[in-house]
Amino acid sequence: MSNINIDAAKANTYDVIVIGSGISGGWAAKEFTEKGFKTLVLERGRDVQHIKDYPTTNKFPYEFEHLGEPALAIKKENPIVSRCYAFKEDAMHFMVKDKEHPYVQEKPFDWIRGYQVGGKSLLWARQTQRWSDFDFEGPARDDFAVDWPIRYKDIAPWYSYVEKFAGISGNRDGLSELPDGEFLPGFPLNAAEDYFKGIIRNKYPNRHVISARCAHLSKPNQIHLDQGRAKCQNRTLCQRGCPFGGYFSSNASTLPWAAKTGKLTLRPDAVVESVIYDDAKGKVTGVRVVDAHTKETTEYYARIVFVNAGALNTNLILLNSKSKRFPQGLGNDSGVLGKYVAFHNYSARITAEYDGLKQFATDGRNPAGGGYIPRFRNVFKQETNFKRGYAAGIYGSRYMERDRSAIGKSLKENLLHAKLSPWIMGSHMMGETIPKESNFVNLSASEKDAWGVPLLNISVAYDENDALMKQDYIEQLTEMFTEAGFKNITPNVASQAPGLDIHEMGGARMGRDPKTSILNEWNQLHTCPNVFVTDGACMTSTSTQNPSLTYMAFTARSVDYAVKAMNRGEI
Amino acid sequence: MERRLVIKQVLIMAGGLALLPSCLREEGKSTVQLKNITVSLDEENLLAEIAETIIPRTSTPGARELKLHLFVLKMLDDCYEEADQLRFVKGLELFKEQTRDQFGKSFGKLSVHQRESMLSKLENNPSQELSAFYKITKEKTIDGYLNSRYVMTSLVIYELVPGRYNGYYPVKTA
């Protein structure tokens, strides 16, 4: 090797490489740089800097070309991402277009992605709930997947740790199935939601309606102000990026924090082709990157690699990281990699009307979205003909009814003098799905993308358990709505493909046994100890909570472990 | 070159929406740049009369002043299926014919009452084209109106930054 090459290698060498700048990658960057490690964050998409790169954030509805609706040509060119609720003129620049990044759907799967610095943390729905042991013990108790190698006590302090920094609003509800956290004040329920809460409390001892817990600064602490963030201003235009930093994102929070240490190198437009395993050294030495624009290949080196590319892309990278030692993909002696993918079942909703409480409406907007009903099915014991259960969102609102029937002066009069509707109540399910070997991703044998990386083949589907659970959600919510005296109860079971929930998980699951899992209790590859996975790919099961908070906690915990292991000379 | 520059800078505002003027300003063509449909200046003016009949000027601006007819054309051009666009254009033709047959003069020359009664009959018209034409025009005129800069800043205020949430906001029950 010439000196030039040695110098180049040196210039490309870091203590740590983090693949991905989304919600978990941002946390890895923050933790490592704070602890003094020279950290390279690789992001396959373009740079998005807080505020500066939120082009739509202060726009009024009439400032969008079609009042927010994507033009038909765009919808037709992007049938997949167009099905996502957030694909509107105000945020579509943060979402991957179908043609730019193709994948193979062995079964229908709407893969919604955000390829830019910050990833989907700019777009997420910001709901944050802790897991409890009812969740971690699920697979062992109900005989599916493999036993989680950790329990609530292992992660509880790390939930606290990330909650304090991210800023989570919520109430201390005292529920064993949904542990309380380090909360900023919760966003209160409105009159109709509160009424429903009271009805449910009286009627069902094990069902609870609580304020949705979310990553918004209802009342910022000094640590949030230190990040340059301010109180949430109830805009509920979060998907555009928030100029106040009112909600947590990598862009507003962890990445600038990491940058301040002087230890961060952020490299956008860097498509990771594979993780480099050196057969001679018997360990991973770095990462191979293809420049998104020039297609030039560069290698970066580090002692430790964190793979936080987003659940399915993390699987893709590991599967594509082949070596003599790991011919089936990095850490994949067991053949489990890419399998046991699961998601959340969001395929049922229900709406109704409530005629009471007309002396109240709402004023302003609630960034939490309303209420949350933690899983109540099969929590303390098995009680239904399906496994596990669902959480539910619950929200009430009164909208302005504008009578459009007339024309002329009376139409104008009617439009400008709207009437308040009765309370419209709504709910959606968030069902746990059971990870199965038959729900998997693998590499396309024949097709590659523009960067020479094999396309991901996705084969994920609902099963009978999901259908039974969905039926039960409809029945139970109908009953609960009926108890509350709601009228015009209308279930909506229009099916949606898996993926649209944007909660895909698993493929590189955690477990105790290297024969049946990829990661150990520290999110570390069983067979390749200087590589860690702390994004959705690590999930052994899905439970019903929105997953991001758990990824954050896993990441901080895992970095802490990795640093200690490095200091002990183990890795 | 210079002329292009001027055109670039003079966007047409429809309800607050910035629309590109049609590049060449061909005689008799619509003033707004359209990609998929062709509408003459006469038809554009007719659409303005129709929109103004739907939302007339009172003590506050009506559809014509807010250029909501251009908003209708913009939405039709960009957000509707080709089949709907064809129905709309055909419906517009039929509408012109019908007006002539019925009144012997153009829509713009009719009294307010005549105009309103003429439009009301289109709501559930047996002709698919007429009904599609009218439904799209009315719906988008109303959408454009409610979401116009004028209405959102002067009549039904849109708050970009509410800074508050009250779930027990007292209102009159009547």
XYZ file of C-alpha atoms in Angstrom:
745
model
C 0.000 0.000 0.000
C 1.370 3.410 -0.910
C 1.629 6.209 1.609
C -1.160 8.035 -0.158
C -3.468 5.133 0.505
C -2.412 4.927 4.119
C -3.123 8.626 4.541
C -6.481 8.242 2.825
C -7.372 5.379 5.117
C -6.375 7.458 8.115
C -8.489 10.372 6.960
C -11.422 7.998 6.608
C -10.997 6.456 10.021
C -13.269 7.235 12.951
C -13.892 5.717 16.346
C -17.473 4.929 15.461
C -19.591 4.771 12.311
C -23.350 5.196 12.604
C -25.347 4.193 9.531
C -28.452 6.337 9.391
C -29.431 9.692 10.897
C -33.040 8.973 11.804
C -34.462 8.702 15.273
C -32.090 5.960 16.499
C -29.020 6.986 14.477
C -29.329 10.505 15.852
C -29.272 9.119 19.368
C -26.206 6.980 18.654
C -24.466 10.099 17.305
C -25.364 12.135 20.370
C -24.261 9.481 22.846
C -20.934 8.643 21.215
C -19.884 12.238 20.531
C -20.822 13.299 24.053
C -18.570 10.569 25.371
C -15.737 11.945 23.255
C -15.744 9.493 20.352
C -15.027 10.677 16.854
C -18.208 9.663 15.105
C -19.136 9.466 11.445
C -22.842 9.480 10.649
C -23.670 8.232 7.163
C -26.980 9.287 5.640
C -28.054 8.064 2.241
C -30.239 11.087 1.547
C -29.619 14.791 1.311
C -28.836 17.124 4.162
C -31.754 18.720 5.984
C -30.776 21.335 8.528
C -33.127 22.368 11.282
C -35.392 25.280 10.244
C -33.248 26.318 7.259
C -34.372 23.291 5.251
C -38.058 23.298 6.179
C -39.261 25.154 3.070
C -42.990 24.810 3.757
C -43.013 25.302 7.486
C -44.540 28.785 7.567
C -46.832 28.499 4.579
C -50.537 29.210 4.711
C -52.881 26.767 2.954
C -53.283 29.042 -0.075
C -49.540 29.171 -0.577
C -49.491 25.585 -1.796
C -49.951 25.016 -5.487
C -53.098 22.913 -5.008
C -54.057 23.748 -1.432
C -51.954 20.820 -0.281
C -53.282 18.128 -2.574
C -50.541 16.474 -4.637
C -51.118 16.860 -8.379
C -52.649 13.828 -10.077
C -49.505 13.192 -12.137
C -47.495 12.926 -8.918
C -50.038 10.556 -7.377
C -50.053 8.362 -10.458
C -46.302 8.205 -10.536
C -46.218 7.380 -6.828
C -49.057 5.023 -6.000
C -47.278 3.626 -2.940
C -46.251 6.751 -1.054
C -49.491 8.478 -2.114
C -51.350 6.106 0.184
C -49.548 7.603 3.171
C -51.604 10.192 5.051
C -48.653 12.586 5.200
C -47.983 12.649 1.454
C -49.264 16.167 0.832
C -47.723 19.214 -0.775
C -46.414 20.400 2.569
C -44.303 17.333 3.325
C -43.860 15.271 0.177
C -40.320 16.548 -0.270
C -39.445 14.546 2.856
C -40.772 11.265 1.463
C -39.210 8.771 -0.938
C -40.821 8.705 -4.387
C -41.700 5.239 -5.662
C -39.515 5.303 -8.753
C -36.413 6.676 -7.088
C -36.038 3.716 -4.779
C -37.778 0.614 -6.096
C -38.206 -2.626 -4.169
C -39.827 -5.954 -4.900
C -43.213 -6.749 -3.394
C -43.534 -10.483 -3.251
C -46.686 -9.595 -1.345
C -48.254 -6.121 -1.225
C -46.288 -3.940 1.172
C -46.375 -0.133 1.235
C -42.851 0.755 2.229
C -42.884 4.413 3.327
C -39.444 5.957 3.667
C -37.780 9.300 4.359
C -34.303 9.491 2.865
C -32.705 12.624 4.267
C -30.806 13.750 7.304
C -33.231 13.148 10.157
C -34.986 10.396 8.231
C -38.544 9.781 9.338
C -37.978 11.587 12.655
C -39.145 14.690 10.778
C -42.381 12.971 9.820
C -43.246 10.681 12.671
C -46.556 10.850 14.547
C -44.625 11.543 17.790
C -46.558 9.123 20.002
C -44.347 7.749 22.733
C -45.258 4.999 25.169
C -43.052 2.747 27.257
C -43.181 -1.003 27.082
C -43.877 -2.999 30.240
C -43.132 -6.579 31.194
C -46.551 -7.513 29.800
C -44.930 -6.736 26.466
C -41.412 -8.085 27.006
C -42.797 -11.338 28.429
C -45.318 -11.706 25.627
C -43.449 -14.114 23.349
C -42.464 -16.415 26.219
C -45.929 -16.428 27.773
C -47.855 -16.796 24.543
C -45.408 -19.065 22.778
C -44.321 -17.180 19.696
C -41.069 -15.684 18.348
C -38.305 -16.104 20.965
C -38.036 -14.807 24.494
C -36.832 -11.222 24.754
C -33.359 -11.268 26.348
C -34.266 -8.270 28.490
C -37.032 -7.200 30.828
C -38.525 -3.855 31.750
C -36.043 -3.260 34.586
C -33.184 -3.423 32.068
C -34.542 -0.659 29.903
C -36.513 1.464 32.409
C -33.565 3.727 33.366
C -32.817 4.264 29.688
C -36.390 5.228 28.973
C -35.972 7.862 31.699
C -32.677 8.953 30.236
C -34.001 9.547 26.716
C -37.342 10.962 27.848
C -35.656 13.724 29.830
C -33.674 14.864 26.823
C -36.290 14.354 24.100
C -39.129 15.876 26.101
C -42.175 13.661 26.476
C -45.513 15.046 27.582
C -47.990 12.878 29.422
C -49.749 12.236 32.696
C -48.727 9.848 35.416
C -51.571 7.388 34.959
C -50.268 4.663 37.256
C -50.953 1.775 34.883
C -48.829 -1.332 35.182
C -49.341 -2.130 31.495
C -48.123 1.296 30.384
C -45.448 2.487 32.817
C -45.208 6.183 33.600
C -42.171 8.115 32.467
C -40.325 11.380 32.995
C -43.128 13.552 31.815
C -43.639 17.165 30.909
C -47.284 18.154 31.535
C -49.720 16.132 29.448
C -52.004 17.646 26.851
C -55.466 17.419 28.403
C -58.356 15.484 26.928
C -61.218 17.570 25.635
C -64.768 17.524 26.971
C -65.970 14.611 24.848
C -62.823 12.541 25.320
C -63.007 13.132 29.062
C -66.640 12.073 29.073
C -65.745 8.867 27.251
C -62.931 8.251 29.707
C -65.406 8.468 32.604
C -67.858 6.067 30.984
C -65.128 3.520 30.289
C -63.663 3.781 33.787
C -67.033 3.027 35.349
C -67.882 0.211 32.994
C -64.587 -1.578 32.431
C -62.113 -1.819 35.300
C -59.226 -2.803 33.020
C -59.755 -0.318 30.230
C -58.288 3.160 30.474
C -58.557 6.267 28.376
C -55.542 8.498 28.943
C -54.039 11.569 27.341
C -51.856 10.470 24.455
C -48.197 10.698 25.431
C -46.111 12.448 22.842
C -42.703 13.934 22.115
C -43.789 17.568 22.363
C -42.440 20.270 24.648
C -45.578 21.207 26.552
C -43.373 23.002 29.082
C -39.699 22.892 28.145
C -37.002 22.334 30.735
C -33.549 23.907 30.622
C -32.167 20.880 28.771
C -34.603 21.522 25.923
C -33.871 25.239 25.780
C -30.178 24.324 25.681
C -30.915 22.411 22.492
C -32.331 25.594 20.979
C -35.859 24.271 21.176
C -38.943 26.074 22.432
C -42.419 25.310 23.709
C -44.760 23.550 21.275
C -47.021 26.192 19.702
C -49.915 23.809 18.864
C -49.519 24.272 15.134
C -49.930 20.551 14.382
C -48.053 21.096 11.128
C -45.246 18.903 12.459
C -44.614 16.967 9.230
C -43.181 20.149 7.712
C -40.437 20.362 10.328
C -41.013 22.633 13.307
C -39.366 26.073 13.439
C -39.800 26.035 17.230
C -38.301 22.570 17.692
C -41.553 21.900 19.522
C -41.372 18.191 18.823
C -38.417 15.849 18.954
C -36.513 15.082 15.773
C -32.892 14.240 15.034
C -32.671 17.541 13.166
C -33.894 19.686 16.053
C -32.292 17.784 18.859
C -29.704 14.995 18.764
C -27.757 15.930 15.625
C -27.104 19.600 16.472
C -26.263 18.476 20.008
C -23.742 15.990 18.638
C -22.342 18.606 16.254
C -21.658 20.956 19.161
C -19.167 18.486 20.624
C -16.918 18.904 17.592
C -16.724 15.122 17.341
C -19.395 14.616 14.689
C -18.865 14.189 10.981
C -22.138 14.003 9.109
C -21.900 12.702 5.577
C -25.167 12.990 3.619
C -25.636 11.410 0.165
C -23.728 8.360 1.364
C -25.421 5.108 0.365
C -24.071 2.241 2.437
C -23.446 -0.737 0.197
C -22.203 -3.052 2.934
C -20.433 -3.385 6.230
C -16.840 -4.588 5.714
C -15.887 -7.776 7.514
C -12.166 -8.477 7.460
C -11.744 -12.252 7.378
C -8.085 -11.995 8.381
C -8.766 -9.798 11.402
C -11.929 -11.657 12.251
C -13.974 -8.504 12.780
C -15.747 -5.653 11.077
C -13.393 -2.857 10.097
C -15.713 -0.350 8.467
C -18.334 0.420 5.894
C -18.390 0.624 2.100
C -20.236 3.665 0.770
C -21.413 4.643 -2.697
C -21.869 8.352 -3.266
C -25.498 9.022 -4.116
C -24.576 11.364 -6.973
C -21.117 10.442 -8.287
C -21.553 6.703 -7.557
C -17.968 6.723 -6.374
C -17.117 4.082 -3.790
C -15.379 5.038 -0.556
C -14.483 2.969 2.473
C -14.691 4.334 5.978
C -13.162 2.610 8.964
C -13.999 2.434 12.651
C -13.774 0.247 15.747
C -17.511 0.086 16.102
C -20.383 0.185 13.626
C -23.969 1.009 14.610
C -26.502 0.037 11.961
C -29.519 2.367 12.214
C -30.627 2.474 8.610
C -34.326 1.933 9.381
C -35.677 -1.553 10.092
C -35.837 -3.021 6.599
C -32.825 -1.172 5.216
C -30.781 -2.406 8.166
C -31.743 -5.936 7.130
C -30.776 -5.098 3.563
C -27.332 -3.838 4.536
C -26.589 -6.807 6.797
C -27.802 -9.293 4.171
C -25.604 -7.585 1.587
C -22.538 -7.654 3.848
C -21.125 -10.974 2.713
C -17.700 -12.349 3.508
C -15.989 -15.713 3.640
C -16.924 -15.944 7.293
C -20.492 -14.750 6.701
C -21.576 -15.923 3.248
C -25.293 -15.411 4.080
C -24.915 -11.897 5.401
C -23.248 -10.377 8.433
C -23.913 -12.250 11.640
C -26.281 -14.616 9.891
C -24.971 -18.068 10.825
C -28.453 -18.981 11.971
C -30.195 -18.049 8.715
C -32.653 -16.004 10.798
C -31.605 -12.631 9.358
C -34.442 -10.991 7.435
C -37.046 -13.302 8.938
C -39.678 -12.770 11.624
C -40.531 -9.327 10.319
C -43.658 -7.892 11.909
C -45.544 -4.610 12.009
C -48.597 -2.976 13.539
C -52.067 -3.637 12.280
C -53.720 -0.253 11.687
C -56.364 -1.566 9.333
C -59.519 -0.716 11.277
C -61.052 2.551 12.367
C -64.379 3.559 13.777
C -66.260 6.819 13.931
C -69.421 7.962 15.688
C -71.324 11.034 16.775
C -72.036 12.253 20.265
C -74.937 14.581 20.762
C -74.093 15.766 24.282
C -71.740 18.374 25.730
C -72.723 20.929 23.149
C -71.781 23.704 25.535
C -68.146 22.922 24.743
C -65.966 22.883 21.670
C -62.196 23.055 21.279
C -60.055 26.102 20.713
C -56.518 25.877 19.373
C -55.065 22.521 18.400
C -53.901 19.464 20.353
C -50.524 18.165 19.180
C -51.036 14.915 21.112
C -54.036 14.174 18.909
C -56.347 13.218 21.780
C -56.528 10.121 23.916
C -54.969 6.683 23.993
C -56.351 3.379 25.191
C -53.542 1.010 26.201
C -53.914 -2.648 25.269
C -56.626 -4.230 27.394
C -57.023 -7.596 25.665
C -55.063 -10.614 26.968
C -52.940 -8.449 29.260
C -53.235 -10.232 32.567
C -54.384 -13.544 31.109
C -55.379 -15.057 27.788
C -59.074 -14.299 27.253
C -59.790 -14.343 23.513
C -59.426 -16.692 20.550
C -56.506 -14.646 19.206
C -53.076 -13.916 20.582
C -52.101 -10.541 22.051
C -54.158 -7.380 21.467
C -54.350 -3.799 20.321
C -54.052 -0.281 21.614
C -56.432 2.343 20.296
C -56.309 6.024 19.572
C -59.417 7.937 20.604
C -60.317 11.491 19.690
C -63.284 13.811 19.598
C -63.711 17.018 17.693
C -66.371 19.389 16.471
C -65.808 20.749 13.040
C -67.373 23.692 11.286
C -70.262 22.486 9.151
C -70.541 24.665 6.081
C -73.686 24.187 4.077
C -72.653 24.114 0.426
C -76.059 23.432 -1.062
C -77.292 26.904 -2.071
C -75.772 29.345 -4.525
C -75.406 33.097 -4.552
C -75.659 35.311 -1.510
C -77.165 32.632 0.688
C -74.332 30.220 -0.139
C -71.810 32.875 0.780
C -73.679 33.578 3.987
C -73.766 29.857 4.841
C -70.070 29.400 4.136
C -69.048 32.286 6.345
C -71.420 31.484 9.182
C -70.710 27.857 9.813
C -72.414 25.780 12.467
C -70.529 23.616 14.900
C -71.089 19.933 14.227
C -71.913 17.587 17.086
C -68.875 15.870 18.592
C -67.419 13.468 16.052
C -65.636 10.649 17.807
C -62.978 8.558 16.151
C -60.659 5.708 16.967
C -58.061 3.605 15.197
C -56.514 0.297 16.178
C -52.841 -0.437 16.643
C -52.640 -4.212 16.737
C -49.697 -6.402 17.635
C -48.749 -8.775 14.834
C -46.995 -12.050 15.445
C -43.513 -12.353 13.916
C -43.305 -15.444 11.715
C -40.610 -17.064 9.641
C -42.891 -16.682 6.635
C -42.890 -12.882 6.975
C -39.463 -11.998 5.669
C -37.268 -9.782 3.528
C -34.367 -10.942 1.369
C -32.211 -9.717 -1.472
C -33.425 -9.810 -5.028
C -31.273 -12.278 -6.935
C -31.471 -10.369 -10.185
C -32.311 -6.689 -9.646
C -30.064 -3.953 -8.330
C -30.638 -0.280 -7.659
C -28.776 2.651 -9.205
C -26.006 2.267 -6.613
C -25.377 -1.394 -7.299
C -27.174 -2.600 -4.188
C -29.594 -5.522 -4.631
C -33.244 -4.536 -4.362
C -35.013 -5.617 -1.221
C -37.649 -8.258 -1.715
C -40.469 -7.950 0.820
C -42.803 -10.800 1.652
C -44.983 -9.754 4.565
C -48.706 -10.345 5.055
C -51.498 -10.341 7.599
C -52.621 -13.643 9.061
C -55.680 -15.181 10.691
C -54.718 -13.800 14.102
C -54.760 -10.281 12.662
C -58.218 -10.839 11.185
C -59.644 -12.101 14.484
C -58.067 -9.234 16.395
C -59.438 -6.689 13.975
C -62.903 -8.155 14.376
C -62.571 -7.922 18.142
C -61.438 -4.291 17.950
C -64.533 -3.425 15.956
C -66.789 -5.315 18.375
C -65.239 -3.895 21.523
C -65.057 -0.309 20.330
C -68.624 -0.540 19.041
C -69.699 -1.763 22.466
C -67.727 0.958 24.257
C -69.110 3.650 21.954
C -72.607 2.276 22.505
C -72.121 2.397 26.288
C -71.212 6.062 25.907
C -74.406 6.768 24.000
C -72.645 7.561 20.744
C -74.740 7.391 17.587
C -74.064 6.558 13.949
C -71.278 4.188 14.931
C -69.475 3.417 11.702
C -66.657 0.883 11.514
C -64.250 1.227 8.640
C -62.383 -1.947 7.860
C -61.091 -0.907 4.468
C -57.979 -2.990 4.229
C -54.552 -1.474 3.853
C -51.404 -3.358 3.003
C -48.831 -3.920 5.729
C -46.212 -1.188 5.715
C -48.557 1.759 5.657
C -48.454 1.690 9.454
C -44.756 2.667 9.054
C -44.023 0.441 12.036
C -42.144 -2.370 10.292
C -39.937 -4.212 12.774
C -37.684 -7.220 13.184
C -35.528 -9.271 10.857
C -32.439 -8.983 13.067
C -34.178 -9.822 16.301
C -32.735 -9.873 19.785
C -32.627 -13.132 21.698
C -30.566 -15.265 24.019
C -29.638 -17.994 21.559
C -27.403 -17.284 18.519
C -29.125 -20.177 16.758
C -32.474 -18.397 16.736
C -31.626 -14.703 16.919
C -29.171 -12.176 15.481
C -28.612 -9.777 18.380
C -27.903 -10.343 22.050
C -29.333 -8.458 25.025
C -27.131 -5.431 24.216
C -28.283 -5.151 20.582
C -24.900 -6.534 19.615
C -24.467 -9.084 16.850
C -23.984 -12.447 18.575
C -21.205 -13.405 16.199
C -19.718 -10.036 15.331
C -19.327 -8.083 18.556
C -18.286 -4.705 17.160
C -21.548 -4.270 15.272
C -24.794 -3.124 16.912
C -28.349 -2.703 15.643
C -30.675 -0.443 17.636
C -33.352 0.491 15.136
C -36.596 -1.356 14.423
C -34.732 -4.347 12.996
C -33.845 -5.455 16.539
C -37.417 -6.018 17.646
C -38.232 -9.539 18.771
C -41.928 -8.755 18.956
C -43.920 -5.599 18.277
C -46.398 -5.221 21.112
C -48.767 -2.298 20.545
C -46.780 0.775 21.546
C -45.510 3.234 18.978
C -41.956 1.973 18.702
C -39.646 5.012 18.395
C -39.212 5.703 22.112
C -38.041 2.137 22.627
C -35.490 2.477 19.808
C -34.152 5.629 21.469
C -33.802 3.847 24.811
C -32.177 0.786 23.212
C -29.695 3.041 21.443
C -28.590 4.972 24.513
C -28.317 1.742 26.507
C -26.385 0.024 23.787
C -23.907 2.881 23.341
C -23.299 2.871 27.076
C -22.545 -0.843 26.904
C -20.343 -0.517 23.801
C -18.250 2.218 25.372
C -17.734 0.191 28.526
C -16.834 -2.865 26.469
C -14.336 -0.795 24.464
C -12.798 0.528 27.643
C -12.455 -3.026 28.905
C -10.707 -3.858 25.641
C -13.375 -6.372 24.649
C -14.191 -4.742 21.343
C -36.162 37.869 -23.089
C -37.143 40.985 -21.244
C -40.785 40.201 -21.791
C -40.354 36.734 -20.302
C -38.757 38.215 -17.271
C -41.684 40.507 -16.768
C -44.147 37.662 -17.145
C -42.193 35.577 -14.678
C -42.447 38.279 -12.085
C -46.102 39.063 -12.625
C -47.763 35.970 -11.272
C -51.515 35.822 -11.362
C -52.910 35.571 -7.864
C -55.997 33.411 -7.566
C -57.317 33.514 -4.032
C -53.740 33.905 -2.824
C -52.490 31.086 -5.020
C -49.709 32.136 -7.363
C -50.495 31.009 -10.914
C -48.243 31.246 -13.920
C -49.659 33.340 -16.715
C -49.861 31.573 -20.071
C -46.501 32.092 -21.724
C -47.311 33.615 -25.044
C -50.521 35.412 -24.275
C -51.943 34.151 -27.531
C -54.932 36.093 -28.612
C -58.111 34.528 -27.269
C -56.408 31.997 -24.992
C -56.870 31.577 -21.304
C -54.735 33.914 -19.228
C -53.449 31.137 -17.025
C -50.921 28.496 -17.991
C -52.606 25.118 -18.404
C -50.909 21.842 -19.257
C -53.708 19.468 -20.074
C -56.836 21.358 -20.995
C -57.476 24.117 -23.490
C -59.835 26.919 -22.566
C -60.426 30.049 -24.592
C -60.446 33.512 -23.125
C -64.198 33.666 -23.752
C -64.697 30.450 -21.858
C -62.501 31.699 -19.064
C -64.659 34.800 -18.827
C -67.801 32.687 -18.842
C -66.372 30.614 -16.012
C -65.720 33.840 -14.115
C -69.418 34.757 -14.532
C -70.478 31.352 -13.299
C -68.130 31.470 -10.300
C -69.332 34.983 -9.512
C -72.922 33.717 -9.606
C -71.993 30.951 -7.153
C -70.136 33.346 -4.832
C -71.140 36.918 -5.684
C -69.649 40.134 -4.494
C -71.565 41.517 -1.519
C -69.996 43.860 0.972
C -66.996 41.544 0.586
C -65.247 40.306 -2.554
C -66.810 37.619 -4.725
C -65.371 34.898 -6.900
C -64.347 37.088 -9.818
C -62.353 39.483 -7.711
C -60.600 36.576 -6.016
C -60.031 34.980 -9.455
C -61.526 31.720 -8.239
C -62.377 30.692 -11.809
C -58.641 30.506 -12.461
C -58.253 28.391 -9.365
C -60.957 26.065 -10.739
C -59.023 25.749 -14.003
C -55.737 25.158 -12.205
C -57.210 22.373 -10.067
C -59.004 20.831 -13.028
C -55.820 20.895 -15.065
C -53.557 19.366 -12.408
C -55.657 17.269 -10.055
C -58.384 15.619 -12.135
C -58.463 12.517 -14.315
C -58.463 13.041 -18.050
C -62.008 11.680 -18.235
C -63.190 14.392 -15.837
C -61.351 17.059 -17.775
C -63.028 15.937 -21.002
C -66.426 15.892 -19.332
C -65.799 19.370 -17.953
C -64.795 20.849 -21.296
C -67.724 19.177 -23.048
C -70.046 20.312 -20.267
C -68.861 23.870 -20.712
C -69.723 23.626 -24.432
C -73.154 22.256 -23.653
C -73.697 24.962 -21.117
C -73.006 27.672 -23.680
C -75.405 26.027 -26.151
C -78.088 25.602 -23.548
C -77.880 29.220 -22.497
C -78.172 30.362 -26.096
C -81.096 28.020 -26.781
C -82.942 29.023 -23.675
C -82.350 32.764 -23.558
C -80.969 33.708 -26.927
C -78.074 35.505 -25.273
C -74.938 34.743 -23.367
C -74.829 33.896 -19.664
C -73.167 37.201 -18.803
C -76.160 39.112 -20.127
C -78.702 37.299 -17.932
C -80.176 38.666 -14.748
C -78.902 37.337 -11.433
C -82.139 35.453 -10.976
C -81.880 33.841 -14.410
C -78.295 32.875 -13.798
C -79.005 31.329 -10.441
C -81.967 29.339 -11.700
C -79.956 28.133 -14.663
C -77.121 26.895 -12.435
C -79.455 25.323 -9.900
C -80.814 23.077 -12.626
C -77.342 21.737 -13.272
C -76.886 20.309 -9.804
C -78.381 16.941 -10.703
C -78.519 17.231 -14.437
C -79.173 14.107 -16.514
C -76.292 15.094 -18.756
C -73.134 13.627 -17.249
C -71.046 16.341 -18.831
C -73.148 19.221 -17.584
C -73.369 17.805 -14.121
C -69.608 17.068 -13.934
C -68.833 20.537 -15.250
C -71.031 22.191 -12.681
C -70.032 20.016 -9.735
C -66.324 20.607 -10.309
C -66.849 24.323 -10.845
C -68.952 24.736 -7.738
C -66.837 22.539 -5.503
C -63.567 24.150 -6.473
C -65.010 27.658 -6.363
C -66.070 27.016 -2.776
C -62.758 25.347 -1.841
C -60.872 28.187 -3.430
C -63.007 30.729 -1.633
C -62.706 29.203 1.837
C -58.970 28.735 1.394
C -58.315 32.077 -0.259
C -55.923 34.530 1.288
C -58.750 37.019 1.618
C -61.120 34.754 3.537
C -58.369 33.209 5.649
C -56.987 36.559 6.702
C -60.145 38.673 6.859
C -63.266 36.577 7.407
C -62.560 33.108 8.792
C -59.132 33.578 10.273
C -56.646 30.757 9.787
C -54.163 30.600 12.623
C -50.745 29.336 11.668
C -49.511 29.485 15.257
C -52.373 29.022 17.729
C -50.104 28.569 20.741
C -52.923 27.124 22.808
C -55.387 24.304 23.226
C -58.573 24.411 25.225
C -60.644 21.244 25.221
C -63.458 22.898 27.165
C -63.996 25.998 25.103
C -67.438 27.347 26.018
C -69.815 27.880 23.121
C -73.487 28.726 22.747
C -75.562 25.611 22.452
C -78.275 27.029 20.197
